[in-house]
Short mmCIF file of C-alpha atoms in Angstrom, two decimals:
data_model
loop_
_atom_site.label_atom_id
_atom_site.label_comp_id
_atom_site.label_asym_id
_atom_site.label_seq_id
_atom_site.Cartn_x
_atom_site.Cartn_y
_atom_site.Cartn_z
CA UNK U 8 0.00 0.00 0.00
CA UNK U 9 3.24 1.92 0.02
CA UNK U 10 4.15 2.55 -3.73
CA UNK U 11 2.48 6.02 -4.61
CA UNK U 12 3.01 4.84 -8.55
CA UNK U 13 0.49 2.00 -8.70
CA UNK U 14 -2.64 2.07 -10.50
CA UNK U 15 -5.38 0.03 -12.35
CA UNK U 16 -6.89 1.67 -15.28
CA UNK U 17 -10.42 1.66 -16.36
CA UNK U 18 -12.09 3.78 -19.07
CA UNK U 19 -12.89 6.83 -16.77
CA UNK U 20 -11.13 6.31 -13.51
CA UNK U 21 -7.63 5.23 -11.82
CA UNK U 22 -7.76 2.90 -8.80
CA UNK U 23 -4.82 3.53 -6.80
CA UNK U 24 -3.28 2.88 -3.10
CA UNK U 25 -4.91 5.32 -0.56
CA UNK U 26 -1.48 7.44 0.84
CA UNK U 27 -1.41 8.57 4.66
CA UNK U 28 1.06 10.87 4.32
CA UNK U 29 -1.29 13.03 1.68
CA UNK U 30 -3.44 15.51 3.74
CA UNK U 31 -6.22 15.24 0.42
CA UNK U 32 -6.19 11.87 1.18
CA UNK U 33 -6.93 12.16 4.69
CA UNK U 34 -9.11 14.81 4.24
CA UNK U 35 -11.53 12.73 1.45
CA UNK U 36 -11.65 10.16 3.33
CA UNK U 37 -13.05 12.58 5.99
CA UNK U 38 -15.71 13.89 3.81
CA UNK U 39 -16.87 10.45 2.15
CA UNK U 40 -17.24 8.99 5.62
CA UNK U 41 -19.36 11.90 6.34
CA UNK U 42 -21.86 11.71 3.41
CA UNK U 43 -25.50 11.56 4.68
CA UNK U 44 -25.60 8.23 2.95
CA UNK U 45 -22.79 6.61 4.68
CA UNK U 46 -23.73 7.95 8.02
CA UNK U 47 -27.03 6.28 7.38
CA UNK U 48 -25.89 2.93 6.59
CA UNK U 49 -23.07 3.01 9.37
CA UNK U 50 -24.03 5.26 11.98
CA UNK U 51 -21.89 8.48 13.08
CA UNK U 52 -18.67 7.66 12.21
CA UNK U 53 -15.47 8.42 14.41
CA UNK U 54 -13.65 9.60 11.10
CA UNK U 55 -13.73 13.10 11.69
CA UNK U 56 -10.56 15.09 11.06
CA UNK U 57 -7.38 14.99 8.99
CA UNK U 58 -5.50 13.45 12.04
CA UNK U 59 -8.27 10.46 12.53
CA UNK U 60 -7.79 9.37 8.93
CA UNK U 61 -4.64 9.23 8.85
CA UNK U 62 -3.85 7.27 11.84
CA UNK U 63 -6.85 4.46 10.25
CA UNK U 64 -4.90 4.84 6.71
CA UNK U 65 -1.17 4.00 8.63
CA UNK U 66 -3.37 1.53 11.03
CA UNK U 67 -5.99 -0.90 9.98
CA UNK U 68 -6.03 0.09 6.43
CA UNK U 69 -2.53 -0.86 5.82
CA UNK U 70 -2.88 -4.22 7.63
CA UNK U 71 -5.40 -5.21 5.74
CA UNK U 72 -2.88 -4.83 2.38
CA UNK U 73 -0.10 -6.49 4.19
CA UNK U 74 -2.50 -9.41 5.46
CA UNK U 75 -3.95 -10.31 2.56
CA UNK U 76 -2.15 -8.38 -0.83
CA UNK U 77 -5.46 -6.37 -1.11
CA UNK U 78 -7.61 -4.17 1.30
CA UNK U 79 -9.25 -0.35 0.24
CA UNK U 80 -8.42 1.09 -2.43
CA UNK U 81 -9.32 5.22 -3.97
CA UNK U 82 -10.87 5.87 -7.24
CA UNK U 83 -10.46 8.73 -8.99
CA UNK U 84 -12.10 10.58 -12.26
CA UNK U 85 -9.22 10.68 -14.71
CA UNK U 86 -8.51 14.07 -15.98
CA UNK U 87 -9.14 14.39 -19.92
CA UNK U 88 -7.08 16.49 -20.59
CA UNK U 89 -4.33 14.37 -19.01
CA UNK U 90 -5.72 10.98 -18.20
CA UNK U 91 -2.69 9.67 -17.36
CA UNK U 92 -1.41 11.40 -14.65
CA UNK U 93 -2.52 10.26 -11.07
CA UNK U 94 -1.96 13.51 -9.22
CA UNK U 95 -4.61 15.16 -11.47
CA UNK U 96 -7.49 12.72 -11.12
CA UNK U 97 -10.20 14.01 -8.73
CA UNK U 98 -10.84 10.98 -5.71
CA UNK U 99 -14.35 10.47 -5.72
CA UNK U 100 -14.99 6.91 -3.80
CA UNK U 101 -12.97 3.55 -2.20
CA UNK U 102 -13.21 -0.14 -3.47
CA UNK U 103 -12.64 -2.67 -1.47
CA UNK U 104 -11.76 -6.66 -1.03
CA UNK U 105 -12.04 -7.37 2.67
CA UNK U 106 -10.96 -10.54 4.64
CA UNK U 107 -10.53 -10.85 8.85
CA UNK U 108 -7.95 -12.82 10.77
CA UNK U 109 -7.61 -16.19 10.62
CA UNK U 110 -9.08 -18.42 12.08
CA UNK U 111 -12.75 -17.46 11.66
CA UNK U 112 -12.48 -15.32 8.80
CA UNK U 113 -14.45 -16.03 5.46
CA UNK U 114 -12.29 -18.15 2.78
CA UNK U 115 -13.17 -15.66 0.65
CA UNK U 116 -12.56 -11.71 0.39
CA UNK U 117 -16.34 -9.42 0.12
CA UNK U 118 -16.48 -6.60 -2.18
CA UNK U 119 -17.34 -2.90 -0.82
CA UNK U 120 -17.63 0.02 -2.30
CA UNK U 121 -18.02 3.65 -1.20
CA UNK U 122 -19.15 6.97 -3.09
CA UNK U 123 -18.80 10.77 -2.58
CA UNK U 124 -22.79 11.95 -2.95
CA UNK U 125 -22.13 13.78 -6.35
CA UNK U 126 -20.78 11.21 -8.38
CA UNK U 127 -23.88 8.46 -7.77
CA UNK U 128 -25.88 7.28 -10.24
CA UNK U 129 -23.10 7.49 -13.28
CA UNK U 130 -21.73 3.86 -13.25
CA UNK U 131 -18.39 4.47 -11.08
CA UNK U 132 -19.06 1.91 -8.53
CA UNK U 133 -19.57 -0.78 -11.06
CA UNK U 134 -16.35 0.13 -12.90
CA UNK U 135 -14.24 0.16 -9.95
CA UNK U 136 -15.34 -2.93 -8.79
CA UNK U 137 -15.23 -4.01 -12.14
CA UNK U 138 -11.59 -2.97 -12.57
CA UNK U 139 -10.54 -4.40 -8.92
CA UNK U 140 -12.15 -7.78 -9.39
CA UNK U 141 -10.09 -8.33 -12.62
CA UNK U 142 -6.57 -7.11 -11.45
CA UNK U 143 -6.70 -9.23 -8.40
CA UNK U 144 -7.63 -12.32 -10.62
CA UNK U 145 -5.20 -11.33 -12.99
CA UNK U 146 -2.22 -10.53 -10.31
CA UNK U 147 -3.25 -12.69 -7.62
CA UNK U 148 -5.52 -15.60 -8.86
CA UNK U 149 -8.60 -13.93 -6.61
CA UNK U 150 -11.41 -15.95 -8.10
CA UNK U 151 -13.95 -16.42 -5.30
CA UNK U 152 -15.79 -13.15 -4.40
CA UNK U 153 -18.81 -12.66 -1.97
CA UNK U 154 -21.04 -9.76 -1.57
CA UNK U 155 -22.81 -8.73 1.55
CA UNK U 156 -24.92 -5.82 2.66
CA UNK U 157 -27.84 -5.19 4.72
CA UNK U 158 -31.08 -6.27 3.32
CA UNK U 159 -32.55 -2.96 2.98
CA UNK U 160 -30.04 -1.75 1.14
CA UNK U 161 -31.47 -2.60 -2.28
CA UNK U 162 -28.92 -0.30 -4.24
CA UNK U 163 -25.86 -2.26 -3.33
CA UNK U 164 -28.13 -5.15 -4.26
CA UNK U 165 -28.30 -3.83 -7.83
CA UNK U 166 -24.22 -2.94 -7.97
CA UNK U 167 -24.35 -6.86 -7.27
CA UNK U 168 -26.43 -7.73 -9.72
CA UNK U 169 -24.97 -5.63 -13.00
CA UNK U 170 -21.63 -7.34 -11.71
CA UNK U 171 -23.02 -10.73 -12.60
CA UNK U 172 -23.33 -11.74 -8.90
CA UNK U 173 -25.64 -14.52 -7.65
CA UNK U 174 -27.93 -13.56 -5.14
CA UNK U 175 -28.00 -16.82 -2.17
CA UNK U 176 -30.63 -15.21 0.13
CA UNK U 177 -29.88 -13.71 3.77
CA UNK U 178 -27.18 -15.42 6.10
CA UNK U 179 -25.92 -14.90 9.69
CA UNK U 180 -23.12 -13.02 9.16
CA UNK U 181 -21.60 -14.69 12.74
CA UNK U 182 -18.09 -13.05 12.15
CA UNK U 183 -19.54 -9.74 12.27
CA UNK U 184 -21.66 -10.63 15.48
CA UNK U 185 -24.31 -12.90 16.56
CA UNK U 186 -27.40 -10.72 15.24
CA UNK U 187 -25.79 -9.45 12.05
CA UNK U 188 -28.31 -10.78 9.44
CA UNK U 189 -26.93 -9.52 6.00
CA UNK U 190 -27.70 -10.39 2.03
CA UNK U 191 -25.39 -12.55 0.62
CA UNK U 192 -24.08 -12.75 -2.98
CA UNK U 193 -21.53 -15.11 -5.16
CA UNK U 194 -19.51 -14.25 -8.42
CA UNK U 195 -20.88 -15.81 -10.68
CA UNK U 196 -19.02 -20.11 -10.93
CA UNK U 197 -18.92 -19.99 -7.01
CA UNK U 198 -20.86 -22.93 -5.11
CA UNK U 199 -24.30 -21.96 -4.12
CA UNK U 200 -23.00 -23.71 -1.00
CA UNK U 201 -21.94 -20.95 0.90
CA UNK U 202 -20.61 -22.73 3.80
CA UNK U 203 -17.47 -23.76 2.15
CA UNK U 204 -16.59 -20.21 2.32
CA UNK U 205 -17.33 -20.33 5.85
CA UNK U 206 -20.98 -19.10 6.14
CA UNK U 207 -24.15 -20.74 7.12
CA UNK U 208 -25.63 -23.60 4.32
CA UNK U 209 -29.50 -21.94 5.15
CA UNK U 210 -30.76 -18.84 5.77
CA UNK U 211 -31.82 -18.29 9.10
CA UNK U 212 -35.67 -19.51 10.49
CA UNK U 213 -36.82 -15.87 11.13
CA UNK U 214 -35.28 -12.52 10.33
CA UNK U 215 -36.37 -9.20 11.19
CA UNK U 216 -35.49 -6.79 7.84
CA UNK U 217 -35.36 -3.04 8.53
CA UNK U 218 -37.94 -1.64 5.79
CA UNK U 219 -35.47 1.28 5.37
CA UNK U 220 -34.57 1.34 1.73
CA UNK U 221 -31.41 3.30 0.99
CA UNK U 222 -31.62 5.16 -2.39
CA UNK U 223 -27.88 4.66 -3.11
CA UNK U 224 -24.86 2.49 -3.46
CA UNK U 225 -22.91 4.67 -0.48
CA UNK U 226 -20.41 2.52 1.81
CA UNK U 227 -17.62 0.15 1.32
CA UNK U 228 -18.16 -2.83 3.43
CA UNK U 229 -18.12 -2.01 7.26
CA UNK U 230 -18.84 -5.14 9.02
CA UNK U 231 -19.26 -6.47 5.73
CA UNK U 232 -23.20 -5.51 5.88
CA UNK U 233 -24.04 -1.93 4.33
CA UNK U 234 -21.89 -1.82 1.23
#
């Protein structure tokens, strides 16, 4: 997560490393944690100043790279006029591949995403997902993909969906906690038996889903249920 030269290319954006020793680093990551739409997925979130995000980008965010080869990653808008160049793309969201400690962890890493309010609705979030899934094939042999969010967050739902993901129906999401109820979703060619990845073969008997219906893809996956 170190080298401030790598990047995957897509047609309109750059995915690159997220830097803590950038202060516009620190300081996006400030405001897209702050969005209306994240803070209603997630809750108030404790990432507040320039100082907080750093310390989580030199933290957690870089063991997640070091544990695994992948983690959070920024997308930007390439510039036209000089698509090229990194320093000149405007950060507008993250994309992520998370996976916990061992033992207990999923086998296999979930896909988040997150979104600055402005940029919704225009296709990003599906080509930086896009664009991550396919590098980490490509460069690591990353096949096996899950997605899980909240149930009544029927936007990630559709990200999922116009990825090619197969929807499996709600699972305890017991790593995240022993209430955390979340919809689950394959790439497609994965076994429709989740529990080789580690979660539950059947849905649970009863769940309770929240009938609040978010109106847009707007977090990366925190606790792996409101991507």
């Amino acid at each position: 997560m170190s080298d401030p030269t790598f990047k995957i290319e897509t047609p309109r954006l750059v995915i690159s490393y997220l830097q803590p020793e950038l202060d516009s680093h620190c300081d996006f990551l400030v405001a897209l944690y702050n969005t209306p739409e994240f803070i209603a997925n997630n809750g108030k979130t404790s990432v507040t100043t320039r100082d907080i995000a750093r310390r989580q980008l030199e933290g957690r965010f870089r063991a997640e790279h070091a544990r695994n080869g992948y983690g959070t990653y920024l997308f930007s808008l390439r510039d036209p006029a000089n698509p090229d160049d990194l320093a000149s793309a405007t950060p507008i969201g993250t994309v992520s591949l998370m996976r916990g400690d061992e033992p207990g962890s999923y086998t296999a890493p979930d896909l988040g995403f997150a979104i600055l309010s402005e940029y919704m609705k225009k296709g990003f979030t599906k080509e930086a997902a896009q664009g991550l899934m396919e590098y980490v094939e490509r460069k690591q042999g990353v096949k096996d993909i899950l997605g899980l969010h909240d149930p009544a967050n029927k936007a990630s739902g559709a990200v999922f969906r116009s990825l090619g993901f197969v929807n499996v129906g709600l699972r305890q999401l017991l790593v995240f906690g022993p209430d955390v109820v979340g919809q689950v979703w394959i790439k497609k060619g994965m076994s429709k038996d989740v529990s080789v990845y580690g979660l539950p073969k059947e849905a649970p008997a009863t769940v309770a889903v929240p009938e609040k219906i978010v109106d847009e893809v707007v977090t990366e996956s925190v606790g792996a249920v409101a991507v």
